[in-house]
Amino acid sequence: MSEKRLVVIGSGGQAFREYALEAMAGEADLVLLENREPTWQKPHITDFRVVDPADVPALVEAVREVAPDGLLTYDESLVGTVARVAAEVGIAHTSPEAIRLCKDKSALRGHLAEAGLSPVRFAVAHTEQEAVDAAGRVGFPLVCKPLALGGSIGVVRADDEAGLREAFAIAATAKAGDGTASKLAGVLLEEYLEGPEFSVDCVVWDGVAHPLVVAEKVLGFPPYFEELGHVVPAEPSPAIDEAVRLVREAHRAVGLDRLVTHTEFRLTPDGPRIIEINVRLGGDLIPLLGKLASGVDLAASAARVAVGLAPETEPLRSEVAAIVMVYPDRAYRVDGVRLRRDEAEYPGLERLTTFLPPGTEVRLPPEGFLSRLGFAIVTGADRRECLERRDAVAADLVVDGTPL
C-alpha cells in the first residue's frame, strides 16, 4: 500500500493505456472512476467506483468520498471535467480556465499570439462561406481542423477553394471512434506550417515545464495527417532546443501546473511553431517509448505530481525507441495481422499488438480516421540501429483479409 491515494477518471483502451495505469500504480494507490466495472484494470487499482464521467456532481461526490491526494485523467475528452472536479473538491490542479484554453484550439492560438509566442494566421468558420471568406486572410495552403478533437481526426490540408470546401465539410462533421464530436462548434482554419513535425511531453511541477520526451512524428495519407509512427528521442539539433524553449514559455503563458502535457510543434523556415498543447499524457504509447529509450517514466511522473510529489526527470540511459502503427493500404475487411517470420527473429522487437477482431471493416481517410490494426514497438542502442530494426519489422507486416 502506498502513502498516497490517486483518483483516475477514465482508463482508456487496454492496448494503448495499460502501461500508464501500471506505472501510476507504482506511485500511489489508484481508485478508478469509470462508467463500467473494471476488467483488465483490476491488477493496477485498489478500488473503483462506477460513475458516469459526464455527471460532474456524481464525480464530485465520489471524489469526496474517496478523499484522495490527487486527481488526474489521460482521456482527452475528460481533461476539462477533471479540472472542474478538482476545483470543486479543492485538490491542487491546473485551473479549469487554463484547461479550457488548451482545449479550444482557436483560443490557444489567440492567447499565444497575445503573449508574442508562436504566431500563426488563423480564423474560425461556422459555415462553408465563412471558411471561403476567411481563407483570403489566412492564405493557401491552409489546414482545417475541428476546434476540439484529438488524434488528427478531421484534420485536412486545403490548397485551393475547391479543396477548402471539401476540407471544411470533413472537419465540421468529424467524430472520434466512439462517435464523439467536437464539443465546440466551428472549424479552425490555420496557415499550413511547412516543416517536420514533432512532439514534446512535459511534466509540470511548481509551474515549471520539464521536457522529458521529444518525439519525431511520421505522418501519412496526405492531405490528411494520420500519425503512422513516432521515434524517441528526436534527433538533437539547435532547432529542437529552440522549440523546447518555446514550449516551456507557452506553458508559463497558459498557466499550467501539476500535470503532464503533450505539445505538438513544427520546425518551419520562420522558426518553431506550436500546433497544440494537450493537457494529458501523449497518445500512441509515446511515454512508453520515452521510458524504453531513457528510463524516465512520464506516466509515473504524472501520478507523482498529481499527488504532490516531485517528478523524477533524470535519464537513466540513452537508447532509441520507435513505434509503427499498422494500417491497411486500402479499405479492408481484416482477418488478422502477422509477421512473415517468428517474432523472436526480429532484433529489438519489444511487442507486436493487434486489437481488432477478425472480420472488422476498416477504411482510410476521409471515410475513416485512426484506422489502425495494431502496432509494433522496437528499440535500438542508437538511432540508426533502431530505424533499421523498425523498417525491417514494418516491411514484414502482413495484413490478411479482403479488400472492400
Coordinates of C-alpha atoms in Angstrom, one line a residue:
M1 CA 0.0 0.0 0.0
S2 CA 1.2 3.5 -0.9
E3 CA 1.0 6.5 1.4
K4 CA -0.7 8.4 -1.4
R5 CA -4.1 7.8 -3.0
L6 CA -4.8 8.9 -6.5
V7 CA -8.2 9.0 -8.3
V8 CA -8.0 8.3 -12.0
I9 CA -11.1 9.2 -14.1
G10 CA -11.4 7.1 -17.2
S11 CA -8.9 4.4 -18.1
G12 CA -9.0 4.3 -21.9
G13 CA -8.3 1.2 -24.0
Q14 CA -6.0 -1.6 -22.7
A15 CA -3.7 -1.7 -25.8
F16 CA -2.8 1.9 -25.6
R17 CA -3.1 2.8 -21.9
E18 CA -2.4 -0.2 -19.6
Y19 CA 1.3 0.7 -19.4
A20 CA 0.3 4.0 -18.0
L21 CA -2.1 2.6 -15.3
E22 CA 0.6 0.1 -14.3
A23 CA 3.2 2.8 -14.0
M24 CA 0.9 5.0 -11.9
A25 CA 0.1 2.1 -9.6
G26 CA 3.8 2.1 -8.6
E27 CA 3.5 5.7 -7.2
A28 CA 0.1 5.7 -5.5
D29 CA -2.9 3.6 -4.6
L30 CA -5.3 4.0 -7.6
V31 CA -9.0 4.4 -7.3
L32 CA -10.6 4.3 -10.7
L33 CA -13.8 6.2 -11.6
E34 CA -15.3 4.7 -14.7
N35 CA -18.8 4.1 -16.3
R36 CA -18.4 0.4 -16.1
E37 CA -16.8 -2.2 -13.7
P38 CA -13.1 -2.7 -14.4
T39 CA -11.7 -5.8 -16.1
W40 CA -8.1 -5.5 -17.3
Q41 CA -7.6 -2.6 -14.9
K42 CA -8.1 -4.7 -11.7
P43 CA -4.4 -5.7 -11.2
H44 CA -3.5 -2.0 -11.1
I45 CA -6.1 -0.5 -8.9
T46 CA -7.0 -0.8 -5.2
D47 CA -10.6 0.4 -5.5
F48 CA -13.2 1.7 -8.0
R49 CA -16.5 3.4 -8.4
V50 CA -18.9 3.1 -11.3
V51 CA -19.7 6.7 -12.1
D52 CA -20.8 8.4 -15.3
P53 CA -17.9 10.7 -16.3
A54 CA -20.5 13.1 -17.8
D55 CA -22.1 13.5 -14.4
V56 CA -20.0 16.1 -12.7
P57 CA -22.0 16.2 -9.4
A58 CA -21.7 12.4 -9.1
L59 CA -17.9 12.6 -9.8
V60 CA -17.6 15.3 -7.1
E61 CA -19.5 13.1 -4.6
A62 CA -17.3 10.1 -5.4
V63 CA -14.1 12.0 -5.2
R64 CA -15.1 13.5 -1.8
E65 CA -15.9 10.0 -0.6
V66 CA -12.5 8.7 -1.6
A67 CA -10.7 11.7 -0.2
P68 CA -7.6 11.3 -2.5
D69 CA -4.3 13.2 -2.5
G70 CA -4.6 13.8 -6.3
L71 CA -6.8 13.5 -9.3
L72 CA -6.0 13.0 -13.0
T73 CA -7.1 11.7 -16.3
Y74 CA -5.3 10.8 -19.5
D75 CA -8.5 10.8 -21.5
E76 CA -8.7 13.8 -23.9
S77 CA -12.5 14.0 -23.5
L78 CA -12.3 14.3 -19.7
V79 CA -9.5 16.8 -19.0
G80 CA -11.9 19.7 -18.6
T81 CA -14.2 17.6 -16.4
V82 CA -11.3 16.6 -14.1
A83 CA -10.2 20.3 -13.7
R84 CA -13.8 21.2 -12.7
V85 CA -14.0 18.4 -10.2
A86 CA -10.6 19.3 -8.7
A87 CA -11.6 22.9 -8.3
E88 CA -14.9 21.9 -6.7
V89 CA -13.3 19.5 -4.2
G90 CA -10.2 21.6 -3.5
I91 CA -7.5 19.4 -5.0
A92 CA -4.4 21.1 -6.4
H93 CA -4.6 21.1 -10.2
T94 CA -4.3 23.4 -13.2
S95 CA -7.3 25.8 -13.3
P96 CA -10.4 24.9 -15.4
E97 CA -9.8 28.2 -17.3
A98 CA -6.3 27.1 -18.4
I99 CA -7.5 23.7 -19.4
R100 CA -10.3 25.3 -21.4
L101 CA -7.8 27.5 -23.1
C102 CA -5.8 24.4 -24.3
K103 CA -8.9 22.5 -25.3
D104 CA -10.1 25.3 -27.6
K105 CA -7.6 25.4 -30.4
S106 CA -8.6 28.9 -31.6
A107 CA -8.5 30.3 -28.0
L108 CA -5.0 28.9 -27.5
R109 CA -3.9 30.4 -30.9
G110 CA -5.1 33.8 -29.8
H111 CA -3.6 33.6 -26.3
L112 CA -0.2 32.6 -27.6
A113 CA -0.3 35.4 -30.2
E114 CA -1.1 38.0 -27.4
A115 CA 1.9 36.7 -25.5
G116 CA 4.1 37.1 -28.6
L117 CA 4.6 33.3 -28.9
S118 CA 4.3 31.1 -32.0
P119 CA 2.5 33.5 -34.4
V120 CA 0.2 31.6 -36.8
R121 CA -2.5 33.1 -39.0
F122 CA -5.9 31.6 -38.2
A123 CA -9.6 32.1 -38.3
V124 CA -12.8 30.2 -37.1
A125 CA -15.6 29.5 -39.5
H126 CA -19.1 28.1 -38.8
T127 CA -20.2 27.9 -42.4
E128 CA -18.6 27.0 -45.7
Q129 CA -18.9 30.5 -47.0
E130 CA -17.3 31.9 -43.8
A131 CA -14.4 29.5 -44.4
V132 CA -14.1 30.7 -48.0
D133 CA -14.1 34.3 -46.9
A134 CA -11.5 33.6 -44.1
A135 CA -9.2 31.8 -46.5
G136 CA -8.5 35.2 -48.0
R137 CA -7.0 36.3 -44.7
V138 CA -5.3 33.0 -43.7
G139 CA -4.0 32.2 -47.2
F140 CA -3.4 28.9 -49.0
P141 CA -2.3 26.3 -48.3
L142 CA -4.2 26.1 -45.1
V143 CA -5.4 23.4 -42.6
C144 CA -8.9 22.8 -41.5
K145 CA -9.5 21.1 -38.2
P146 CA -12.2 20.6 -35.6
L147 CA -11.9 23.0 -32.7
A148 CA -11.8 20.3 -30.0
L149 CA -10.9 16.8 -31.2
G150 CA -7.7 14.8 -30.9
G151 CA -5.7 12.2 -32.9
S152 CA -5.6 14.4 -36.0
I153 CA -9.2 13.3 -36.7
G154 CA -10.9 15.5 -39.3
V155 CA -7.6 17.5 -39.9
V156 CA -7.2 18.2 -43.6
R157 CA -4.9 20.4 -45.8
A158 CA -6.5 22.5 -48.5
D159 CA -4.5 24.1 -51.3
D160 CA -7.3 25.9 -53.1
E161 CA -11.0 26.9 -52.7
A162 CA -12.3 23.6 -54.0
G163 CA -10.1 21.7 -51.6
L164 CA -11.2 24.1 -48.8
R165 CA -14.9 23.3 -49.3
E166 CA -14.2 19.6 -49.1
A167 CA -11.9 20.0 -46.1
F168 CA -14.4 22.2 -44.2
A169 CA -17.1 19.6 -44.6
I170 CA -14.8 16.8 -43.3
A171 CA -13.7 18.9 -40.3
A172 CA -17.2 20.1 -39.5
T173 CA -18.6 16.6 -39.3
A174 CA -15.6 14.7 -37.9
K175 CA -16.2 12.3 -35.0
A176 CA -13.9 10.2 -32.8
G177 CA -14.0 6.5 -32.9
D178 CA -16.6 6.3 -30.2
G179 CA -18.9 8.7 -32.1
T180 CA -17.9 11.8 -30.0
A181 CA -18.0 15.1 -32.0
S182 CA -16.1 18.2 -31.1
K183 CA -17.7 19.9 -28.1
L184 CA -17.0 23.3 -29.7
A185 CA -18.9 24.4 -32.8
G186 CA -16.9 25.7 -35.7
V187 CA -13.9 24.8 -37.8
L188 CA -10.4 26.2 -37.2
L189 CA -8.5 27.4 -40.3
E190 CA -4.8 27.8 -39.9
E191 CA -2.0 28.6 -42.2
Y192 CA -0.2 25.4 -43.2
L193 CA 3.1 25.2 -41.4
E194 CA 5.8 23.8 -43.6
G195 CA 8.4 21.6 -42.0
P196 CA 8.8 18.4 -40.0
E197 CA 6.5 17.7 -37.1
F198 CA 7.5 16.7 -33.5
S199 CA 6.0 16.4 -30.1
V200 CA 7.3 17.0 -26.6
D201 CA 5.9 15.5 -23.4
C202 CA 6.5 17.6 -20.3
V203 CA 5.8 17.2 -16.6
V204 CA 4.9 20.5 -15.0
W205 CA 5.9 21.0 -11.3
D206 CA 5.7 24.2 -9.4
G207 CA 4.8 26.0 -12.7
V208 CA 7.9 24.8 -14.5
A209 CA 7.6 22.5 -17.5
H210 CA 10.3 19.8 -17.6
P211 CA 10.6 18.3 -21.1
L212 CA 11.1 14.6 -20.8
V213 CA 10.2 13.0 -24.2
V214 CA 10.8 14.6 -27.6
A215 CA 9.4 12.5 -30.4
E216 CA 9.8 12.7 -34.1
K217 CA 6.4 12.1 -35.9
V218 CA 5.8 10.1 -39.0
L219 CA 2.7 11.3 -40.9
G220 CA 0.9 9.8 -43.8
F221 CA -2.2 9.7 -46.1
P222 CA -2.0 13.4 -47.3
P223 CA -3.9 15.7 -47.4
Y224 CA -4.8 14.2 -44.0
F225 CA -2.4 13.9 -41.0
E226 CA -2.7 10.3 -39.8
E227 CA 0.1 9.5 -37.3
L228 CA 1.8 6.4 -38.7
G229 CA 4.6 6.3 -36.0
H230 CA 7.0 8.0 -33.7
V231 CA 10.7 7.9 -32.9
V232 CA 12.1 8.8 -29.4
P233 CA 14.2 10.8 -28.9
A234 CA 14.0 13.0 -31.9
E235 CA 17.5 13.7 -33.4
P236 CA 19.0 16.6 -31.3
S237 CA 19.5 19.9 -33.0
P238 CA 19.6 23.7 -32.2
A239 CA 16.2 24.0 -33.8
I240 CA 14.7 21.3 -31.4
D241 CA 16.3 23.1 -28.5
E242 CA 14.7 26.4 -29.6
A243 CA 11.3 24.6 -30.0
V244 CA 11.5 23.2 -26.5
R245 CA 12.3 26.6 -25.0
L246 CA 9.2 27.9 -26.9
V247 CA 7.0 25.2 -25.4
R248 CA 8.2 25.9 -21.9
E249 CA 7.4 29.6 -22.4
A250 CA 4.0 28.7 -23.7
H251 CA 3.3 26.6 -20.6
R252 CA 4.1 29.6 -18.4
A253 CA 1.9 31.8 -20.5
V254 CA -1.1 29.5 -20.2
G255 CA -0.6 28.8 -16.5
L256 CA -0.2 25.1 -16.4
D257 CA 0.9 23.2 -13.2
R258 CA 0.7 19.8 -11.5
L259 CA 0.1 17.7 -14.6
V260 CA 1.8 16.3 -17.8
T261 CA 1.3 17.7 -21.3
H262 CA 1.8 16.6 -24.9
T263 CA 2.7 19.5 -27.2
E264 CA 2.9 19.2 -30.9
F265 CA 5.1 21.6 -33.0
R266 CA 6.7 22.0 -36.4
L267 CA 10.1 23.4 -37.3
T268 CA 9.3 25.9 -40.0
P269 CA 11.6 28.2 -42.1
D270 CA 10.4 31.0 -39.8
G271 CA 11.2 29.1 -36.6
P272 CA 9.3 26.7 -34.4
R273 CA 5.6 26.9 -34.3
I274 CA 3.3 25.2 -31.7
I275 CA 0.4 23.3 -33.2
E276 CA -1.4 22.5 -30.0
I277 CA -0.9 21.8 -26.3
N278 CA -2.7 18.7 -24.9
V279 CA -3.1 18.7 -21.1
R280 CA -2.7 14.9 -20.8
L281 CA -0.2 12.1 -21.4
G282 CA 0.7 11.8 -25.0
G283 CA -1.0 9.1 -27.0
D284 CA 0.4 6.3 -29.3
L285 CA 2.4 5.0 -26.3
I286 CA 4.9 7.9 -26.7
P287 CA 5.5 8.0 -22.9
L288 CA 6.3 4.2 -23.0
L289 CA 8.8 4.9 -25.9
G290 CA 10.4 7.5 -23.6
K291 CA 10.7 5.0 -20.8
L292 CA 12.3 2.4 -23.1
A293 CA 14.7 5.0 -24.5
S294 CA 15.8 6.9 -21.4
G295 CA 14.4 5.1 -18.4
V296 CA 12.3 8.2 -17.5
D297 CA 8.8 7.2 -16.8
L298 CA 6.4 10.0 -17.7
A299 CA 3.3 8.1 -16.6
A300 CA 4.8 7.6 -13.2
S301 CA 5.7 11.3 -13.1
A302 CA 2.1 12.2 -13.9
A303 CA 1.0 10.3 -10.8
R304 CA 3.7 11.8 -8.7
V305 CA 2.9 15.4 -9.4
A306 CA -0.9 14.8 -9.1
V307 CA -0.4 13.7 -5.5
G308 CA 2.1 16.4 -4.6
L309 CA 5.4 14.6 -5.1
A310 CA 8.3 16.0 -7.2
P311 CA 8.8 14.1 -10.5
E312 CA 11.8 12.1 -11.4
T313 CA 13.4 13.7 -14.5
E314 CA 16.9 12.4 -14.8
P315 CA 17.6 10.0 -17.7
L316 CA 19.0 6.6 -16.8
R317 CA 20.2 5.5 -20.3
S318 CA 20.5 6.7 -23.8
E319 CA 18.8 4.4 -26.4
V320 CA 16.2 4.9 -29.1
A321 CA 12.7 3.5 -29.4
A322 CA 10.1 3.7 -32.2
I323 CA 6.5 2.6 -32.8
V324 CA 5.0 1.7 -36.1
M325 CA 1.2 1.8 -36.5
V326 CA -0.2 -1.0 -38.7
Y327 CA -2.6 0.3 -41.4
P328 CA -4.0 -1.4 -44.4
D329 CA -3.1 0.1 -47.8
R330 CA -6.8 0.4 -48.7
A331 CA -10.3 -0.3 -47.3
Y332 CA -10.2 -3.8 -45.9
R333 CA -12.2 -6.5 -44.1
V334 CA -9.4 -7.6 -41.8
D335 CA -8.9 -11.2 -40.7
G336 CA -5.6 -10.6 -38.9
V337 CA -2.1 -9.1 -38.8
R338 CA 1.1 -11.1 -38.7
L339 CA 4.8 -11.0 -39.3
R340 CA 6.3 -13.1 -42.1
R341 CA 8.7 -14.8 -39.5
D342 CA 8.6 -15.6 -35.9
E343 CA 8.7 -12.6 -33.6
A344 CA 11.9 -13.8 -31.9
E345 CA 13.7 -13.4 -35.2
Y346 CA 13.3 -9.6 -35.2
P347 CA 16.1 -8.0 -33.0
G348 CA 14.8 -5.2 -30.8
L349 CA 11.1 -6.1 -31.2
E350 CA 9.6 -5.2 -27.8
R351 CA 6.0 -6.0 -28.7
L352 CA 3.6 -6.6 -31.5
T353 CA 0.0 -5.9 -30.6
T354 CA -3.2 -6.3 -32.6
F355 CA -6.6 -5.3 -31.3
L356 CA -9.3 -5.7 -34.0
P357 CA -11.5 -8.8 -34.1
P358 CA -11.5 -10.8 -37.3
G359 CA -14.0 -9.5 -39.8
T360 CA -13.6 -5.9 -38.8
E361 CA -14.1 -3.4 -41.7
V362 CA -11.6 -0.5 -41.7
R363 CA -11.5 2.5 -44.1
L364 CA -8.9 5.1 -44.7
P365 CA -9.4 8.9 -44.6
P366 CA -11.7 10.6 -45.2
E367 CA -14.1 7.6 -44.7
G368 CA -12.3 6.6 -41.5
F369 CA -9.7 8.0 -39.3
L370 CA -7.2 6.2 -36.9
S371 CA -7.9 3.0 -38.9
R372 CA -5.2 1.1 -37.0
L373 CA -5.0 -2.6 -36.9
G374 CA -2.2 -2.7 -34.3
F375 CA 1.3 -1.6 -33.6
A376 CA 4.9 -2.7 -33.2
I377 CA 7.5 -1.2 -30.9
V378 CA 11.2 -1.7 -31.5
T379 CA 14.3 -0.4 -29.7
G380 CA 18.0 0.0 -30.6
A381 CA 21.2 1.2 -29.0
D382 CA 21.2 4.2 -31.3
R383 CA 19.1 5.9 -33.9
R384 CA 20.5 4.0 -36.9
E385 CA 20.0 0.6 -35.3
C386 CA 16.5 1.4 -34.1
L387 CA 15.4 2.7 -37.5
E388 CA 16.9 -0.3 -39.3
R389 CA 15.0 -2.6 -37.0
R390 CA 11.8 -0.6 -37.3
D391 CA 12.0 -0.8 -41.1
A392 CA 12.6 -4.5 -41.1
V393 CA 9.6 -5.1 -38.9
A394 CA 7.4 -2.8 -41.0
A395 CA 8.4 -4.4 -44.2
D396 CA 7.4 -7.8 -42.9
L397 CA 4.0 -6.9 -41.5
V398 CA 1.2 -8.6 -43.4
V399 CA -2.5 -7.7 -43.3
D400 CA -4.7 -10.7 -44.0
G401 CA -8.2 -10.0 -45.3
T402 CA -10.3 -8.9 -48.2
P403 CA -10.2 -5.5 -49.9
L404 CA -13.6 -3.7 -49.8

